[in-house]
CSV table of C-alpha atoms and ligand atoms in Angstrom, one decimal:
chain,number,residue,atom,x,y,z
A,1,UNK,CA,61.3,66.7,-2.3
A,2,UNK,CA,57.7,67.7,-1.7
A,3,UNK,CA,59.2,70.4,1.0
A,4,UNK,CA,61.5,71.7,-2.2
A,5,UNK,CA,58.8,72.8,-4.7
A,6,UNK,CA,56.8,74.0,-1.6
A,7,UNK,CA,59.6,76.5,-0.7
A,8,UNK,CA,60.9,76.7,-4.7
A,9,UNK,CA,56.6,77.4,-5.5
A,10,UNK,CA,56.7,80.2,-3.0
A,11,UNK,CA,59.5,81.8,-3.8
A,12,UNK,CA,59.1,82.1,-7.2
A,13,UNK,CA,56.1,84.2,-6.1
A,14,UNK,CA,57.1,86.0,-3.4
A,15,UNK,CA,58.6,89.2,-5.5
A,16,UNK,CA,56.7,88.4,-8.2
A,17,UNK,CA,54.3,91.8,-9.8
A,18,UNK,CA,50.5,91.3,-10.7
A,19,UNK,CA,50.2,92.6,-14.5
A,20,UNK,CA,46.2,91.6,-14.8
A,21,UNK,CA,44.0,91.8,-12.1
A,22,UNK,CA,41.1,88.5,-11.0
A,23,UNK,CA,38.6,90.8,-12.7
A,24,UNK,CA,39.8,91.6,-15.4
A,25,UNK,CA,40.7,88.5,-16.4
A,26,UNK,CA,36.8,87.8,-15.6
A,27,UNK,CA,35.9,90.7,-17.8
A,28,UNK,CA,37.7,89.5,-20.5
A,29,UNK,CA,36.7,86.1,-20.4
A,30,UNK,CA,33.4,87.4,-20.3
A,31,UNK,CA,34.2,89.3,-23.8
A,32,UNK,CA,35.8,85.9,-26.0
A,33,UNK,CA,32.1,84.5,-24.9
A,34,UNK,CA,30.0,87.6,-25.8
A,35,UNK,CA,31.7,87.0,-29.9
A,36,UNK,CA,31.5,83.3,-29.8
A,37,UNK,CA,27.2,83.6,-28.7
A,38,UNK,CA,27.3,86.6,-30.8
A,39,UNK,CA,28.2,84.2,-33.8
A,40,UNK,CA,27.3,80.8,-32.4
A,41,UNK,CA,23.5,81.8,-30.2
A,42,UNK,CA,21.4,82.8,-33.9
A,43,UNK,CA,23.5,80.1,-36.1
A,44,UNK,CA,20.9,79.7,-39.0
A,45,UNK,CA,23.5,77.1,-40.2
A,46,UNK,CA,22.8,74.9,-36.5
A,47,UNK,CA,26.5,74.6,-36.4
A,48,UNK,CA,26.8,72.5,-33.6
A,49,UNK,CA,31.2,73.4,-33.5
A,50,UNK,CA,33.6,70.9,-31.8
A,51,UNK,CA,35.5,72.7,-28.7
A,52,UNK,CA,38.7,71.9,-28.0
A,53,UNK,CA,41.0,72.7,-25.3
A,54,UNK,CA,44.9,73.1,-25.4
A,55,UNK,CA,46.2,71.3,-22.3
A,56,UNK,CA,47.4,72.0,-19.7
A,57,UNK,CA,47.1,75.8,-19.9
A,58,UNK,CA,43.9,76.2,-21.4
A,59,UNK,CA,42.1,74.0,-18.1
A,60,UNK,CA,41.4,77.1,-16.7
A,61,UNK,CA,40.9,79.3,-19.4
A,62,UNK,CA,37.8,76.5,-20.8
A,63,UNK,CA,36.5,76.4,-17.5
A,64,UNK,CA,35.4,79.8,-17.3
A,65,UNK,CA,34.4,79.9,-20.8
A,66,UNK,CA,32.1,76.6,-21.6
A,67,UNK,CA,29.6,77.7,-19.0
A,68,UNK,CA,28.9,81.1,-20.7
A,69,UNK,CA,28.5,79.5,-24.1
A,70,UNK,CA,24.5,79.5,-25.6
A,71,UNK,CA,24.8,77.2,-28.3
A,72,UNK,CA,24.8,73.5,-28.7
A,73,UNK,CA,28.3,72.7,-28.3
A,74,UNK,CA,30.9,69.5,-28.3
A,75,UNK,CA,33.9,69.3,-26.3
A,76,UNK,CA,37.3,67.5,-25.9
A,77,UNK,CA,40.9,68.1,-25.6
A,78,UNK,CA,44.5,68.1,-26.9
A,79,UNK,CA,47.2,68.0,-25.7
A,80,UNK,CA,50.6,69.7,-27.0
A,81,UNK,CA,53.2,71.4,-25.0
A,82,UNK,CA,56.0,73.0,-26.4
A,83,UNK,CA,57.7,75.0,-23.3
A,84,UNK,CA,58.1,72.3,-20.5
A,85,UNK,CA,59.2,73.7,-17.7
A,86,UNK,CA,61.4,76.3,-19.6
A,87,UNK,CA,60.6,79.7,-20.8
A,88,UNK,CA,61.4,79.3,-24.2
A,89,UNK,CA,59.7,77.4,-26.8
A,90,UNK,CA,61.0,74.2,-28.5
A,91,UNK,CA,60.0,71.6,-30.1
A,92,UNK,CA,56.2,70.7,-30.2
A,93,UNK,CA,54.7,68.0,-28.8
A,94,UNK,CA,51.8,66.1,-29.0
A,95,UNK,CA,50.6,64.2,-25.8
A,96,UNK,CA,46.7,63.9,-27.2
A,97,UNK,CA,45.9,64.3,-30.8
A,98,UNK,CA,42.6,64.9,-31.5
A,99,UNK,CA,40.6,62.0,-31.4
A,100,UNK,CA,36.7,63.0,-32.7
A,101,UNK,CA,36.2,62.7,-37.0
A,102,UNK,CA,37.0,66.8,-37.2
A,103,UNK,CA,35.6,66.3,-41.1
A,104,UNK,CA,33.6,69.4,-42.2
A,105,UNK,CA,33.1,70.7,-38.9
A,106,UNK,CA,33.4,73.9,-37.8
A,107,UNK,CA,36.3,73.9,-34.4
A,108,UNK,CA,36.8,76.0,-31.4
A,109,UNK,CA,40.5,75.8,-30.6
A,110,UNK,CA,40.6,77.3,-27.0
A,111,UNK,CA,44.0,78.3,-25.1
A,112,UNK,CA,45.3,80.2,-22.8
A,113,UNK,CA,48.0,82.2,-24.8
A,114,UNK,CA,49.4,82.9,-27.9
A,115,UNK,CA,52.9,83.6,-28.0
A,116,UNK,CA,55.2,83.3,-30.7
A,117,UNK,CA,52.1,81.4,-32.2
A,118,UNK,CA,54.0,78.4,-32.8
A,119,UNK,CA,51.9,76.0,-30.8
A,120,UNK,CA,48.6,77.4,-32.6
A,121,UNK,CA,49.5,77.9,-35.9
A,122,UNK,CA,50.6,74.0,-36.1
A,123,UNK,CA,47.3,72.6,-34.3
A,124,UNK,CA,45.2,74.5,-36.6
A,125,UNK,CA,46.9,73.4,-40.0
A,126,UNK,CA,46.7,69.7,-38.2
A,127,UNK,CA,43.1,69.8,-37.7
A,128,UNK,CA,42.4,71.9,-41.4
A,129,UNK,CA,44.6,68.8,-42.8
A,130,UNK,CA,42.0,66.0,-41.0
A,131,UNK,CA,39.6,67.9,-42.8
A,132,UNK,CA,38.3,70.4,-40.9
A,133,UNK,CA,36.1,73.2,-42.4
A,134,UNK,CA,36.9,75.6,-40.1
A,135,UNK,CA,39.3,76.2,-37.6
A,136,UNK,CA,38.6,79.8,-35.0
A,137,UNK,CA,41.0,80.1,-32.2
A,138,UNK,CA,39.9,81.3,-29.1
A,139,UNK,CA,42.7,82.4,-27.1
A,140,UNK,CA,42.4,84.0,-23.8
A,141,UNK,CA,46.1,86.1,-23.9
A,142,UNK,CA,47.6,87.5,-27.0
A,143,UNK,CA,51.5,88.1,-26.5
A,144,UNK,CA,52.5,91.5,-28.3
A,145,UNK,CA,56.0,90.4,-29.2
A,146,UNK,CA,56.2,93.5,-31.8
A,147,UNK,CA,56.5,91.1,-35.0
A,148,UNK,CA,54.7,89.1,-37.2
A,149,UNK,CA,53.2,85.6,-36.2
A,150,UNK,CA,52.8,82.6,-38.0
A,151,UNK,CA,49.0,82.4,-37.4
A,152,UNK,CA,46.5,84.7,-35.9
A,153,UNK,CA,43.7,84.8,-33.2
A,154,UNK,CA,40.4,85.0,-34.1
A,155,UNK,CA,39.0,86.2,-30.7
A,156,UNK,CA,41.0,87.4,-28.1
A,157,UNK,CA,40.7,88.5,-24.2
A,158,UNK,CA,43.5,90.3,-23.2
A,159,UNK,CA,46.1,91.4,-25.4
A,160,UNK,CA,49.4,91.6,-22.9
A,161,UNK,CA,53.1,92.6,-22.9
A,162,UNK,CA,56.2,90.7,-24.1
A,163,UNK,CA,56.8,88.8,-20.1
A,164,UNK,CA,56.5,85.4,-19.5
A,165,UNK,CA,53.3,84.9,-17.3
A,166,UNK,CA,52.3,82.7,-14.9
A,167,UNK,CA,48.5,82.7,-13.7
A,168,UNK,CA,45.1,81.6,-15.4
A,169,UNK,CA,46.4,78.2,-16.5
A,170,UNK,CA,49.4,79.2,-17.1
A,171,UNK,CA,52.7,77.5,-15.2
A,172,UNK,CA,56.2,78.5,-14.0
A,173,UNK,CA,58.1,74.8,-13.6
A,174,UNK,CA,54.2,74.0,-13.2
A,175,UNK,CA,53.2,76.2,-10.6
A,176,UNK,CA,50.9,78.5,-10.1
A,177,UNK,CA,48.5,77.7,-12.6
A,178,UNK,CA,45.6,78.0,-10.1
A,179,UNK,CA,46.0,82.0,-9.8
A,180,UNK,CA,43.3,84.1,-10.5
A,181,UNK,CA,45.1,86.8,-12.6
A,182,UNK,CA,48.6,86.9,-13.9
A,183,UNK,CA,51.6,87.3,-12.6
A,184,UNK,CA,55.4,88.2,-13.6
A,185,UNK,CA,58.6,86.3,-11.7
A,186,UNK,CA,61.4,88.9,-11.3
A,187,UNK,CA,64.8,86.8,-13.2
A,188,UNK,CA,66.6,86.5,-9.9
A,189,UNK,CA,63.7,84.4,-8.7
A,190,UNK,CA,63.4,82.2,-11.7
A,191,UNK,CA,67.4,80.1,-10.3
A,192,UNK,CA,66.8,78.0,-8.0
A,193,UNK,CA,67.4,74.6,-9.6
A,194,UNK,CA,65.4,71.4,-8.7
A,195,UNK,CA,67.3,68.7,-7.0
A,196,UNK,CA,68.7,65.6,-9.5
A,197,UNK,CA,65.9,63.1,-9.6
B,201,LIG,O1,52.8,80.3,-29.0
B,201,LIG,P1,53.9,79.8,-28.4
B,201,LIG,O2,54.6,80.6,-28.2
B,201,LIG,O3,53.7,78.2,-29.0
B,201,LIG,O4,53.4,79.6,-27.0
B,201,LIG,C1,51.9,78.8,-26.6
B,201,LIG,C2,51.4,77.7,-26.1
B,201,LIG,O5,52.3,77.8,-24.8
B,201,LIG,C3,51.5,77.0,-24.0
B,201,LIG,O6,51.9,75.9,-24.3
B,201,LIG,P2,53.2,74.7,-23.4
B,201,LIG,O7,54.1,74.5,-23.9
B,201,LIG,O8,53.6,75.9,-21.9
B,201,LIG,O9,52.5,73.8,-22.4
B,201,LIG,P3,51.1,73.7,-21.5
B,201,LIG,O10,49.8,74.2,-22.0
B,201,LIG,O11,51.2,72.4,-20.9
B,201,LIG,O12,51.5,74.6,-20.1
B,201,LIG,C4,50.3,77.4,-23.9
B,201,LIG,O13,49.4,76.7,-23.4
B,201,LIG,C5,50.2,77.4,-25.4
B,201,LIG,O14,49.9,76.6,-25.9
B,202,LIG,N1,53.3,80.2,-18.1
B,202,LIG,C1,53.3,80.6,-19.7
B,202,LIG,N2,53.7,79.8,-20.4
B,202,LIG,C2,53.5,80.4,-21.9
B,202,LIG,N3,53.8,79.4,-23.0
B,202,LIG,C3,54.3,80.4,-23.9
B,202,LIG,N4,53.9,81.6,-23.4
B,202,LIG,C4,54.4,81.6,-22.0
B,202,LIG,C5,53.8,82.5,-21.1
B,202,LIG,O1,54.0,83.9,-21.5
B,202,LIG,N5,53.9,82.0,-19.7
């Protein structure tokens, strides 16, 4: 089984195309940090935002972003997924719900990608229903679908084309979240199925 995963992960990437370089990724994260610092570094209301990373995809973006933020904040994560092992979204599954009291607080939700927008629309509504005063959506990538989404991000690192990407926290079958740039896997390389458990 280990051999299967190693071989499949390598095969998926073997013909993949890098569409965003690691350098561009780094610059995009820096821009997101600058926008948040601009808003909160000199905040006269003494806002003490709660930053919520949306696991698992946000793990890399969050880890790169947090050390660049200059203002007092609290961090926690939520875990929501709707793609699983597929490259099409399905039903939203909450694995870890917000644990703090968010009543009256400013929440910065950090996620890797706004694709169809279903996940973040749902997350935002849940936080508002729980009493959050403000929910700011900060995404690393906003996929250009050419149509309206149920929610818009307040802060976007990069706008990307309508392709299924891997890297910088985003996976294909659980692989390659660790890539520092963004890659598109060739359709014919996606066909290998995992052996039955
Ligand atoms: O805008 P949407 O079409 O709703 O898609 C965006 C969501 O999809 C990804 O999560 P995924 O369900 O793949 O789980 P993961 O974070 O564990 O990879 C990503 O991290 C976003 O949360
Ligand atoms: N890996 C990955 N996950 C996603 N979830 C929503 N869109 C995407 C995407 O393009 N790539």
